[in-house]
């Protein structure tokens, strides 16, 4: 039966493919077929992952001090025994060979089987050991996801559409290893980090569909129109043909935009605009360069900390940051310090303990409360700064005391490197995110003490309007054009200008081509967004005349009525 669902399109484009129902990312891994010729390679990948996990566990065991609790070593021994069991270390390889499936899938089949057997056990203690099986399998899957199979993209999940009730950012970041055609979820807001990641993957996606996960069945043919927020399940022949046509048109437009890659972003009146990229992982740099980004305006480092039990140490972080700095070849790379918390949990299974995580111990508050973690990250960033044009960006500042404490931490990290004669950029710039209304109102004070400002509109809107950015039930109220939001943005831009400091917007507003002119009219010259949006925004910049926009932007700002702003903006975009 064919039917249509409506949600909120958070990443444009049209995808047509088969539904794959997802309940939980780490254990609900993708299933795809491996061409026969690549099966031995896939088996090798599986065996390598098992060996890596065995080495890891053995090395943890060897590092245990004699006075470590006895439970710890028995816990590791249990995990090593589970890993060595034939059902996990041998049988999945046989499944890969007989079913031509990917290693993660084979392992998951075996795990499900084992868990089922454990559940039948009467003894409570033994039954609970199934958790250990799950943890061991998670470890192996984590390693496998870090080394994706070499199956050509067309032959794997290019036409798979993920259908989930919800996806956390930690779930979604794993999709960077596998190419899916689209994803749709029942819940979620347009600027939730899950939606942001969909944009960064440049695949169509729709959130807030309410009941997609229960209505769609595995393997059904679906159309995802991310531009309109429409999903068609089991389309008839005519609808399918119509969407194939729309898909071609959309792709044609994207191709046209690609011609702008090397064109400088200069307005009609000669104003130069910097279009920078937002990235989550070092490999995103490839897309940033392909889109002609003039730097990285926001590197969300928290994704390096996700889906793992340990913290990345200084060396691992340093290598990741250095890689980005080197591949950007002297262009600015703005590394934001850890912004964990709220909807960005490190692990999808994290049980929330605070009542209101968006207002809790997140971002810089967490870093100042955990100085060791912060110190490690600052040292890693500083060390990497020797190899490129790195700047430091501090998230979620709300008062000057916090800022000063942070600057002291930066000095401390510098001093520790100096003592060890480790090189770093002495005059590295430190900027702050303006994303809490308090900071936007007091932007003058922040501009004086920082080297640059970056406006995080995603959180600024959330906190100004008291709308949870991840909650679809109030997403209709999440409005970037609310006069209060616009006033705070303008106030921040003006404060930076008065202090002679650079200011950018790195929230999703910067990547929305319908807002480019308004922001140009407010005086903004630095826009940071996901690479997929850069060319569409550049297209707007090239057609804009700043002096004329300034006049219209002022008029829009003077309007206190939210309903009048939308038509005024439309007029501005047509002028
Ligand atoms: C923002 O809040 O606008 C921002 C860029 O940061 P994040 O989306 O990572 O919270
Ligand atoms: Mg933010």
Coordinates of C-alpha atoms and ligand atoms in Angstrom, one line a residue:
X1 CA 0.0 0.0 0.0
X2 CA 1.3 3.4 -0.9
X3 CA 1.2 6.3 1.6
X4 CA 2.8 9.6 2.3
X5 CA 4.2 11.1 5.5
X6 CA 5.2 14.7 6.3
X7 CA 8.0 15.8 8.6
X8 CA 10.6 18.5 8.8
X9 CA 13.2 18.3 6.0
X10 CA 16.6 19.0 7.6
X11 CA 18.9 18.2 4.7
X12 CA 17.9 18.7 1.1
X13 CA 17.9 16.4 -1.9
X14 CA 15.9 13.4 -3.0
X15 CA 16.7 9.8 -2.3
X16 CA 14.9 6.7 -3.6
X17 CA 15.8 3.4 -1.9
X18 CA 14.9 0.5 0.4
X19 CA 14.1 1.1 4.1
X20 CA 16.4 -0.3 6.7
X21 CA 14.8 -0.1 10.2
X22 CA 17.2 1.0 12.9
X23 CA 16.6 0.6 16.6
X24 CA 20.1 1.4 17.9
X25 CA 23.0 2.3 15.9
X26 CA 26.0 0.6 17.5
X27 CA 24.3 -2.8 17.7
X28 CA 21.9 -2.2 14.8
X29 CA 24.6 -2.2 12.3
X30 CA 24.2 -2.0 8.5
X31 CA 23.7 -5.0 6.5
X32 CA 25.1 -5.1 3.0
X33 CA 26.3 -7.6 0.5
X34 CA 30.0 -8.2 -0.3
X35 CA 30.9 -9.1 -3.9
X36 CA 32.2 -12.7 -3.9
X37 CA 35.7 -11.6 -4.9
X38 CA 36.0 -9.4 -1.9
X39 CA 34.9 -12.0 0.7
X40 CA 38.4 -13.1 1.7
X41 CA 39.3 -9.4 2.3
X42 CA 36.1 -9.1 4.5
X43 CA 37.1 -12.2 6.5
X44 CA 40.5 -10.7 7.0
X45 CA 39.0 -7.4 8.2
X46 CA 37.0 -9.4 10.7
X47 CA 40.0 -11.4 11.9
X48 CA 42.1 -8.2 12.2
X49 CA 39.4 -6.6 14.3
X50 CA 39.2 -9.6 16.7
X51 CA 43.1 -9.5 16.9
X52 CA 43.0 -5.8 17.7
X53 CA 40.5 -6.2 20.5
X54 CA 42.4 -9.1 21.9
X55 CA 45.6 -7.0 21.9
X56 CA 43.8 -4.1 23.5
X57 CA 42.4 -6.3 26.3
X58 CA 45.7 -8.0 26.9
X59 CA 47.5 -4.7 27.0
X60 CA 45.0 -3.4 29.6
X61 CA 45.5 -6.5 31.6
X62 CA 49.3 -6.2 31.5
X63 CA 49.1 -2.6 32.7
X64 CA 47.1 -3.4 35.8
X65 CA 49.1 -2.6 38.9
X66 CA 49.4 -5.3 41.6
X67 CA 47.1 -3.4 43.9
X68 CA 44.3 -3.0 41.2
X69 CA 41.0 -4.5 42.4
X70 CA 40.8 -8.2 41.7
X71 CA 37.4 -7.7 40.0
X72 CA 39.1 -5.6 37.3
X73 CA 41.4 -8.4 36.2
X74 CA 38.7 -11.0 36.4
X75 CA 36.4 -8.7 34.3
X76 CA 39.1 -8.4 31.6
X77 CA 39.7 -12.2 31.7
X78 CA 36.0 -12.8 31.2
X79 CA 36.0 -10.5 28.2
X80 CA 39.1 -12.2 26.7
X81 CA 37.4 -15.6 27.2
X82 CA 34.2 -14.4 25.5
X83 CA 36.2 -13.0 22.7
X84 CA 38.1 -16.3 22.2
X85 CA 34.9 -18.3 22.1
X86 CA 34.3 -19.9 18.7
X87 CA 30.9 -18.4 18.4
X88 CA 32.4 -14.9 18.2
X89 CA 35.9 -15.4 16.9
X90 CA 35.3 -18.1 14.2
X91 CA 31.6 -18.5 13.3
X92 CA 31.1 -14.9 12.0
X93 CA 33.9 -15.5 9.4
X94 CA 31.9 -18.6 8.2
X95 CA 28.8 -16.5 8.0
X96 CA 30.6 -13.8 5.9
X97 CA 31.7 -16.6 3.5
X98 CA 28.4 -18.3 3.2
X99 CA 26.1 -15.3 3.1
X100 CA 28.4 -12.7 1.4
X101 CA 27.6 -10.2 4.1
X102 CA 29.6 -7.6 5.9
X103 CA 31.6 -8.4 9.0
X104 CA 29.6 -6.2 11.4
X105 CA 26.4 -7.9 10.3
X106 CA 27.8 -11.5 10.7
X107 CA 29.0 -10.6 14.2
X108 CA 25.7 -9.1 15.2
X109 CA 23.9 -12.2 14.1
X110 CA 26.1 -14.3 16.3
X111 CA 25.7 -11.9 19.2
X112 CA 21.9 -11.9 18.9
X113 CA 22.1 -15.7 19.0
X114 CA 24.3 -15.7 22.1
X115 CA 22.2 -13.1 23.9
X116 CA 19.1 -15.2 23.3
X117 CA 20.8 -18.2 24.8
X118 CA 21.8 -16.2 27.9
X119 CA 18.3 -15.0 28.4
X120 CA 17.1 -18.5 28.8
X121 CA 19.4 -19.2 31.7
X122 CA 17.7 -19.4 35.1
X123 CA 20.7 -18.2 37.2
X124 CA 20.5 -14.4 37.6
X125 CA 24.2 -14.0 37.8
X126 CA 24.9 -16.0 34.6
X127 CA 22.0 -14.3 32.8
X128 CA 23.5 -11.0 33.5
X129 CA 26.8 -12.1 31.7
X130 CA 25.0 -11.3 28.5
X131 CA 26.0 -7.7 29.1
X132 CA 29.6 -8.8 28.8
X133 CA 28.9 -10.4 25.5
X134 CA 27.4 -7.2 24.2
X135 CA 30.3 -5.2 25.5
X136 CA 32.8 -7.4 23.8
X137 CA 30.9 -7.3 20.5
X138 CA 30.6 -3.5 20.8
X139 CA 34.4 -3.3 21.1
X140 CA 34.9 -5.4 17.9
X141 CA 32.2 -3.4 16.0
X142 CA 33.8 -0.2 17.0
X143 CA 37.1 -1.3 15.5
X144 CA 35.3 -2.6 12.4
X145 CA 33.6 0.8 11.9
X146 CA 36.9 2.5 12.1
X147 CA 38.1 0.3 9.2
X148 CA 35.2 0.2 6.8
X149 CA 35.1 -2.5 4.1
X150 CA 36.5 -1.8 0.7
X151 CA 33.2 -2.6 -1.1
X152 CA 32.6 -0.1 -3.9
X153 CA 30.0 2.4 -2.8
X154 CA 27.5 1.5 -5.6
X155 CA 27.5 -2.1 -4.5
X156 CA 26.8 -1.4 -0.8
X157 CA 24.3 0.8 0.9
X158 CA 24.0 3.6 -1.6
X159 CA 20.3 2.9 -1.8
X160 CA 19.6 2.2 1.8
X161 CA 17.4 4.6 3.7
X162 CA 17.7 4.4 7.5
X163 CA 14.4 4.6 9.3
X164 CA 14.8 5.3 13.1
X165 CA 12.7 6.4 16.0
X166 CA 15.5 8.7 17.0
X167 CA 19.3 8.9 16.4
X168 CA 21.8 10.5 18.7
X169 CA 24.7 12.5 17.3
X170 CA 26.9 9.7 18.6
X171 CA 24.9 7.2 16.4
X172 CA 24.9 9.5 13.4
X173 CA 28.6 10.2 13.4
X174 CA 29.2 6.5 12.7
X175 CA 27.4 6.9 9.3
X176 CA 30.4 8.8 8.1
X177 CA 32.0 5.4 7.6
X178 CA 29.2 4.1 5.5
X179 CA 27.4 5.8 2.7
X180 CA 23.6 5.7 3.1
X181 CA 21.2 7.3 0.7
X182 CA 19.1 9.1 3.4
X183 CA 17.7 8.9 6.8
X184 CA 14.4 9.7 8.4
X185 CA 13.4 9.8 12.1
X186 CA 10.2 10.1 14.2
X187 CA 11.5 12.8 16.4
X188 CA 14.2 15.5 16.4
X189 CA 14.5 19.2 15.7
X190 CA 16.0 21.0 12.7
X191 CA 19.1 22.2 14.5
X192 CA 19.6 19.1 16.6
X193 CA 23.1 17.8 16.2
X194 CA 21.6 14.7 14.4
X195 CA 20.2 17.0 11.7
X196 CA 23.4 19.0 11.5
X197 CA 25.3 15.8 10.9
X198 CA 22.8 14.8 8.1
X199 CA 23.7 18.1 6.4
X200 CA 27.3 17.4 6.8
X201 CA 26.9 14.0 5.2
X202 CA 25.1 15.7 2.4
X203 CA 22.3 13.2 2.3
X204 CA 18.6 14.0 2.3
X205 CA 17.0 13.6 5.7
X206 CA 13.7 14.3 7.5
X207 CA 12.9 14.4 11.2
X208 CA 9.7 14.7 13.2
X209 CA 7.8 12.1 11.1
X210 CA 6.1 10.9 14.3
X211 CA 5.4 7.2 13.3
X212 CA 7.8 6.3 10.5
X213 CA 9.5 3.6 12.5
X214 CA 6.3 1.7 13.1
X215 CA 4.6 2.4 9.8
X216 CA 7.5 1.5 7.4
X217 CA 8.6 -2.1 7.0
X218 CA 12.1 -3.3 6.4
X219 CA 12.9 -3.5 2.7
X220 CA 10.0 -1.3 1.5
X221 CA 10.7 1.1 -1.4
X222 CA 10.7 4.7 -0.2
X223 CA 11.2 8.2 -1.6
X224 CA 12.7 10.8 0.7
X225 CA 12.3 14.4 -0.4
X226 CA 14.5 16.3 2.0
X227 CA 13.6 19.6 0.3
X228 CA 9.9 19.3 1.0
X229 CA 10.0 17.1 4.1
X230 CA 8.0 14.4 2.4
X231 CA 8.3 10.6 2.5
X232 CA 6.5 8.4 0.0
X233 CA 6.3 4.7 1.0
X234 CA 5.7 2.2 -1.8
X235 CA 5.2 4.8 -4.5
X236 CA 3.3 3.9 -7.6
X237 CA 4.9 4.0 -11.1
X238 CA 3.9 7.6 -11.9
X239 CA 5.1 9.0 -8.5
X240 CA 8.4 7.1 -8.9
X241 CA 8.9 8.6 -12.4
X242 CA 8.0 12.1 -11.1
X243 CA 10.6 11.8 -8.3
X244 CA 13.3 10.4 -10.6
X245 CA 12.8 13.5 -12.7
X246 CA 12.9 15.8 -9.6
X247 CA 16.1 14.0 -8.4
X248 CA 17.8 14.6 -11.8
X249 CA 16.8 18.3 -11.7
X250 CA 18.1 18.7 -8.2
X251 CA 21.4 17.1 -9.1
X252 CA 21.7 19.3 -12.2
X253 CA 21.3 22.4 -10.0
X254 CA 24.0 21.0 -7.7
X255 CA 26.3 20.5 -10.7
X256 CA 25.7 24.0 -11.9
X257 CA 26.7 25.3 -8.4
X258 CA 29.9 23.3 -8.6
X259 CA 31.2 25.8 -11.2
X260 CA 31.4 28.4 -8.5
X261 CA 34.0 26.5 -6.6
X262 CA 37.0 28.7 -7.4
X263 CA 35.0 31.9 -7.8
X264 CA 35.9 34.3 -5.1
X265 CA 33.0 35.2 -2.8
X266 CA 32.7 38.9 -3.6
X267 CA 29.4 40.9 -3.6
X268 CA 28.3 43.2 -6.5
X269 CA 29.7 46.2 -4.7
X270 CA 33.1 44.5 -4.1
X271 CA 32.8 43.3 -0.5
X272 CA 34.8 40.2 0.1
X273 CA 33.1 37.5 2.2
X274 CA 34.7 34.5 3.8
X275 CA 32.9 31.2 3.4
X276 CA 34.3 28.7 5.9
X277 CA 33.5 25.1 6.6
X278 CA 32.1 23.4 9.7
X279 CA 33.7 20.0 10.2
X280 CA 33.2 17.1 12.7
X281 CA 36.1 14.7 11.8
X282 CA 39.4 15.3 10.0
X283 CA 38.2 13.5 6.9
X284 CA 35.6 16.3 6.4
X285 CA 38.4 18.5 5.2
X286 CA 38.2 16.8 1.7
X287 CA 34.7 18.0 1.2
X288 CA 35.6 21.5 2.6
X289 CA 38.3 21.9 0.0
X290 CA 36.2 20.5 -2.8
X291 CA 33.6 23.2 -2.0
X292 CA 36.3 25.9 -2.0
X293 CA 36.0 26.8 1.7
X294 CA 38.5 29.5 2.7
X295 CA 39.2 27.8 6.0
X296 CA 37.5 25.8 8.8
X297 CA 35.4 28.1 10.9
X298 CA 34.2 25.4 13.3
X299 CA 35.8 22.1 14.1
X300 CA 33.5 20.3 16.5
X301 CA 36.1 18.2 18.4
X302 CA 33.6 16.4 20.6
X303 CA 33.0 13.8 18.0
X304 CA 36.5 12.5 18.6
X305 CA 35.4 11.6 22.1
X306 CA 32.2 9.8 21.2
X307 CA 31.4 6.1 21.0
X308 CA 34.3 5.0 23.1
X309 CA 35.0 4.1 26.6
X310 CA 38.4 5.8 26.9
X311 CA 39.2 9.4 26.3
X312 CA 41.5 10.3 23.3
X313 CA 44.9 11.0 24.8
X314 CA 47.0 14.1 24.0
X315 CA 48.8 12.3 21.2
X316 CA 45.7 11.1 19.5
X317 CA 44.1 14.5 19.6
X318 CA 47.3 16.3 18.5
X319 CA 47.5 14.0 15.4
X320 CA 43.9 14.6 14.5
X321 CA 44.2 18.4 14.9
X322 CA 47.5 18.5 13.1
X323 CA 46.1 16.5 10.2
X324 CA 43.3 19.1 9.7
X325 CA 45.8 22.0 10.0
X326 CA 48.2 20.5 7.5
X327 CA 45.6 19.6 5.0
X328 CA 44.1 23.1 5.1
X329 CA 47.6 24.4 4.0
X330 CA 47.8 27.6 5.9
X331 CA 44.1 28.5 5.7
X332 CA 42.6 29.2 9.2
X333 CA 41.4 26.2 11.2
X334 CA 39.2 27.1 14.2
X335 CA 39.3 24.3 16.7
X336 CA 36.5 24.4 19.2
X337 CA 37.3 22.9 22.5
X338 CA 35.2 20.1 23.8
X339 CA 31.4 20.9 23.7
X340 CA 30.0 17.8 25.2
X341 CA 26.7 17.6 27.1
X342 CA 23.1 18.4 26.3
X343 CA 22.1 16.4 23.2
X344 CA 25.7 15.5 22.5
X345 CA 26.3 12.6 24.8
X346 CA 29.6 10.8 24.4
X347 CA 27.9 7.4 24.2
X348 CA 24.5 6.7 22.8
X349 CA 23.7 4.5 25.9
X350 CA 24.5 7.3 28.4
X351 CA 21.9 7.5 31.1
X352 CA 21.1 11.1 31.8
X353 CA 21.3 12.0 35.4
X354 CA 20.7 15.8 35.3
X355 CA 17.2 17.1 34.9
X356 CA 18.0 19.7 32.3
X357 CA 21.2 18.9 30.4
X358 CA 21.1 21.9 28.0
X359 CA 21.3 24.1 31.1
X360 CA 23.8 21.9 32.9
X361 CA 27.4 21.0 33.1
X362 CA 28.2 21.2 29.4
X363 CA 30.9 22.6 27.1
X364 CA 33.3 25.1 28.8
X365 CA 31.6 24.5 32.2
X366 CA 32.5 20.9 32.0
X367 CA 36.0 21.6 30.8
X368 CA 36.6 24.0 33.7
X369 CA 35.2 21.4 36.1
X370 CA 37.5 18.7 34.6
X371 CA 40.8 20.6 34.2
X372 CA 42.8 17.6 33.3
X373 CA 40.7 16.8 30.3
X374 CA 40.8 20.5 29.3
X375 CA 44.6 20.8 29.8
X376 CA 45.2 17.7 27.7
X377 CA 43.1 19.1 24.8
X378 CA 44.7 22.6 25.0
X379 CA 48.1 21.0 24.9
X380 CA 47.1 18.9 21.9
X381 CA 45.7 22.0 20.0
X382 CA 48.7 24.1 20.8
X383 CA 51.1 21.4 19.7
X384 CA 49.2 21.1 16.4
X385 CA 49.2 24.9 16.0
X386 CA 52.9 24.6 15.0
X387 CA 51.8 23.0 11.8
X388 CA 49.2 25.3 10.4
X389 CA 47.0 28.3 11.0
X390 CA 45.1 27.2 14.1
X391 CA 42.8 29.3 16.3
X392 CA 41.1 28.2 19.5
X393 CA 37.3 28.6 20.0
X394 CA 35.7 28.4 23.4
X395 CA 32.0 27.2 23.5
X396 CA 29.2 28.4 25.7
X397 CA 30.8 31.3 27.5
X398 CA 28.3 33.0 29.8
X399 CA 30.4 35.3 32.0
X400 CA 33.8 37.0 32.0
X401 CA 35.1 35.0 35.0
X402 CA 34.7 31.9 33.0
X403 CA 36.5 33.5 30.1
X404 CA 39.4 34.6 32.3
X405 CA 39.7 31.2 33.9
X406 CA 39.8 29.7 30.4
X407 CA 42.5 32.1 29.3
X408 CA 44.6 31.2 32.3
X409 CA 44.2 27.5 31.4
X410 CA 45.5 28.3 27.9
X411 CA 48.5 30.1 29.5
X412 CA 49.2 27.1 31.7
X413 CA 49.1 24.8 28.8
X414 CA 51.5 27.1 26.9
X415 CA 53.9 27.2 29.8
X416 CA 53.9 23.4 30.2
X417 CA 54.9 23.1 26.5
X418 CA 57.5 25.8 26.8
X419 CA 59.2 23.9 29.7
X420 CA 59.4 20.8 27.5
X421 CA 60.7 22.9 24.5
X422 CA 57.7 21.7 22.4
X423 CA 57.0 24.2 19.6
X424 CA 53.6 25.9 19.3
X425 CA 52.2 29.1 17.9
X426 CA 52.9 31.7 20.7
X427 CA 50.3 34.2 19.5
X428 CA 47.6 31.7 18.8
X429 CA 44.2 33.5 18.7
X430 CA 41.5 32.6 21.2
X431 CA 37.9 33.3 20.3
X432 CA 34.6 32.7 22.0
X433 CA 31.3 31.4 20.9
X434 CA 28.5 33.8 21.5
X435 CA 25.5 31.4 21.9
X436 CA 24.1 32.3 25.3
X437 CA 21.9 35.4 25.4
X438 CA 23.9 36.8 28.4
X439 CA 27.0 36.7 26.3
X440 CA 25.3 38.3 23.3
X441 CA 23.9 41.1 25.5
X442 CA 27.4 41.7 27.0
X443 CA 29.2 41.1 23.7
X444 CA 31.2 44.3 24.1
X445 CA 32.9 43.0 27.2
X446 CA 33.7 39.6 25.5
X447 CA 34.9 41.3 22.3
X448 CA 37.5 43.3 24.4
X449 CA 39.1 40.2 25.9
X450 CA 38.9 37.8 23.0
X451 CA 40.6 37.8 19.6
X452 CA 37.4 36.9 17.7
X453 CA 33.8 36.0 18.2
X454 CA 31.7 33.3 16.6
X455 CA 27.9 33.4 16.9
X456 CA 26.4 30.0 17.6
X457 CA 22.9 30.7 16.4
X458 CA 21.7 27.1 17.1
X459 CA 22.0 27.5 20.8
X460 CA 21.4 31.2 20.8
X461 CA 17.9 30.6 19.4
X462 CA 17.3 27.7 21.8
X463 CA 18.2 29.8 24.9
X464 CA 16.7 33.1 23.8
X465 CA 13.3 31.5 22.9
X466 CA 13.4 28.7 25.5
X467 CA 12.9 26.1 22.8
X468 CA 14.7 22.8 23.1
X469 CA 16.4 22.5 19.7
X470 CA 15.9 18.8 19.7
X471 CA 12.3 18.7 20.5
X472 CA 10.0 18.4 17.5
X473 CA 6.9 19.3 19.5
X474 CA 8.0 22.9 19.8
X475 CA 10.0 23.1 16.6
X476 CA 7.4 25.4 15.0
X477 CA 8.4 28.0 17.6
X478 CA 12.1 27.7 16.9
X479 CA 12.4 30.8 14.7
X480 CA 15.7 32.3 13.7
X481 CA 13.8 35.4 12.5
X482 CA 12.4 36.2 16.0
X483 CA 13.2 39.9 16.5
X484 CA 14.9 39.1 19.8
X485 CA 17.3 36.7 18.1
X486 CA 18.0 39.1 15.2
X487 CA 18.8 41.9 17.8
X488 CA 21.2 39.7 19.7
X489 CA 23.0 38.8 16.5
X490 CA 23.3 42.4 15.4
X491 CA 24.4 43.4 18.8
X492 CA 27.2 40.9 18.7
X493 CA 28.3 41.8 15.2
X494 CA 28.4 45.5 16.1
X495 CA 30.3 44.8 19.4
X496 CA 33.0 42.9 17.5
X497 CA 33.3 45.7 14.9
X498 CA 33.6 48.3 17.6
X499 CA 36.5 46.3 19.2
X500 CA 38.0 45.8 15.7
X501 CA 37.7 42.0 16.1
X502 CA 36.6 39.4 13.5
X503 CA 33.1 38.0 14.0
X504 CA 31.5 35.0 12.3
X505 CA 28.2 33.0 12.4
X506 CA 28.9 29.3 12.7
X507 CA 25.3 28.1 13.6
X508 CA 23.0 26.7 10.9
X509 CA 21.8 30.2 10.0
X510 CA 25.1 30.8 8.2
X511 CA 24.4 27.9 5.8
X512 CA 20.8 28.9 4.9
X513 CA 20.9 30.8 1.6
X514 CA 17.6 32.5 2.4
X515 CA 19.3 34.3 5.3
X516 CA 22.6 35.2 3.6
X517 CA 21.5 38.6 2.5
X518 CA 20.0 39.5 5.8
X519 CA 23.3 38.6 7.6
X520 CA 25.3 40.5 5.0
X521 CA 23.0 43.5 5.7
X522 CA 23.8 43.2 9.4
X523 CA 27.5 43.5 8.6
X524 CA 28.5 39.9 8.7
X525 CA 31.5 39.0 6.5
X526 CA 32.5 35.5 7.9
X527 CA 30.0 32.6 7.5
X528 CA 30.9 29.1 8.6
X529 CA 28.7 26.2 7.5
X530 CA 28.8 22.6 6.3
X531 CA 30.6 22.2 3.1
X532 CA 27.5 21.1 1.3
X533 CA 25.9 24.6 1.7
X534 CA 28.9 26.7 0.8
X535 CA 28.2 27.0 -3.0
X536 CA 24.5 27.8 -2.6
X537 CA 25.5 30.6 -0.1
X538 CA 28.2 31.8 -2.4
X539 CA 25.7 32.0 -5.2
X540 CA 23.7 34.5 -3.0
X541 CA 26.8 36.5 -2.1
X542 CA 27.7 37.0 -5.8
X543 CA 24.2 38.5 -6.5
X544 CA 24.1 40.8 -3.5
X545 CA 24.6 44.5 -3.1
X546 CA 25.7 45.3 0.5
X547 CA 24.7 49.0 0.7
X548 CA 21.2 48.2 -0.5
X549 CA 20.9 45.3 1.9
X550 CA 22.0 47.3 4.9
X551 CA 19.0 49.6 4.5
X552 CA 16.5 46.7 4.2
X553 CA 18.1 44.8 7.1
X554 CA 17.6 47.8 9.3
X555 CA 14.0 47.9 8.3
X556 CA 13.5 44.3 9.1
X557 CA 15.1 44.8 12.5
X558 CA 12.8 47.6 13.4
X559 CA 9.9 45.3 12.9
X560 CA 8.8 43.8 16.2
X561 CA 6.1 41.7 14.6
X562 CA 7.4 38.3 13.7
X563 CA 4.7 37.7 11.0
X564 CA 5.8 40.7 9.0
X565 CA 9.5 39.7 9.0
X566 CA 9.1 36.6 6.7
X567 CA 7.5 38.6 3.8
X568 CA 10.0 41.3 4.2
X569 CA 12.8 38.8 4.0
X570 CA 11.3 37.3 0.8
X571 CA 11.3 40.7 -0.7
X572 CA 14.9 41.3 0.3
X573 CA 15.9 38.0 -1.4
X574 CA 14.1 38.9 -4.6
X575 CA 15.6 42.4 -4.9
Ligands
LIG1 C1 25.6 26.6 17.7 O1 25.2 26.4 18.8 O2 25.1 27.4 16.9 C2 26.8 25.9 17.3 C3 27.5 26.2 16.2 O3 27.3 24.9 18.1 P1 26.6 23.5 18.2 O4 25.6 23.4 17.1 O5 27.7 22.5 18.0 O6 26.0 23.5 19.5
LIG2 MG1 26.3 25.5 20.4

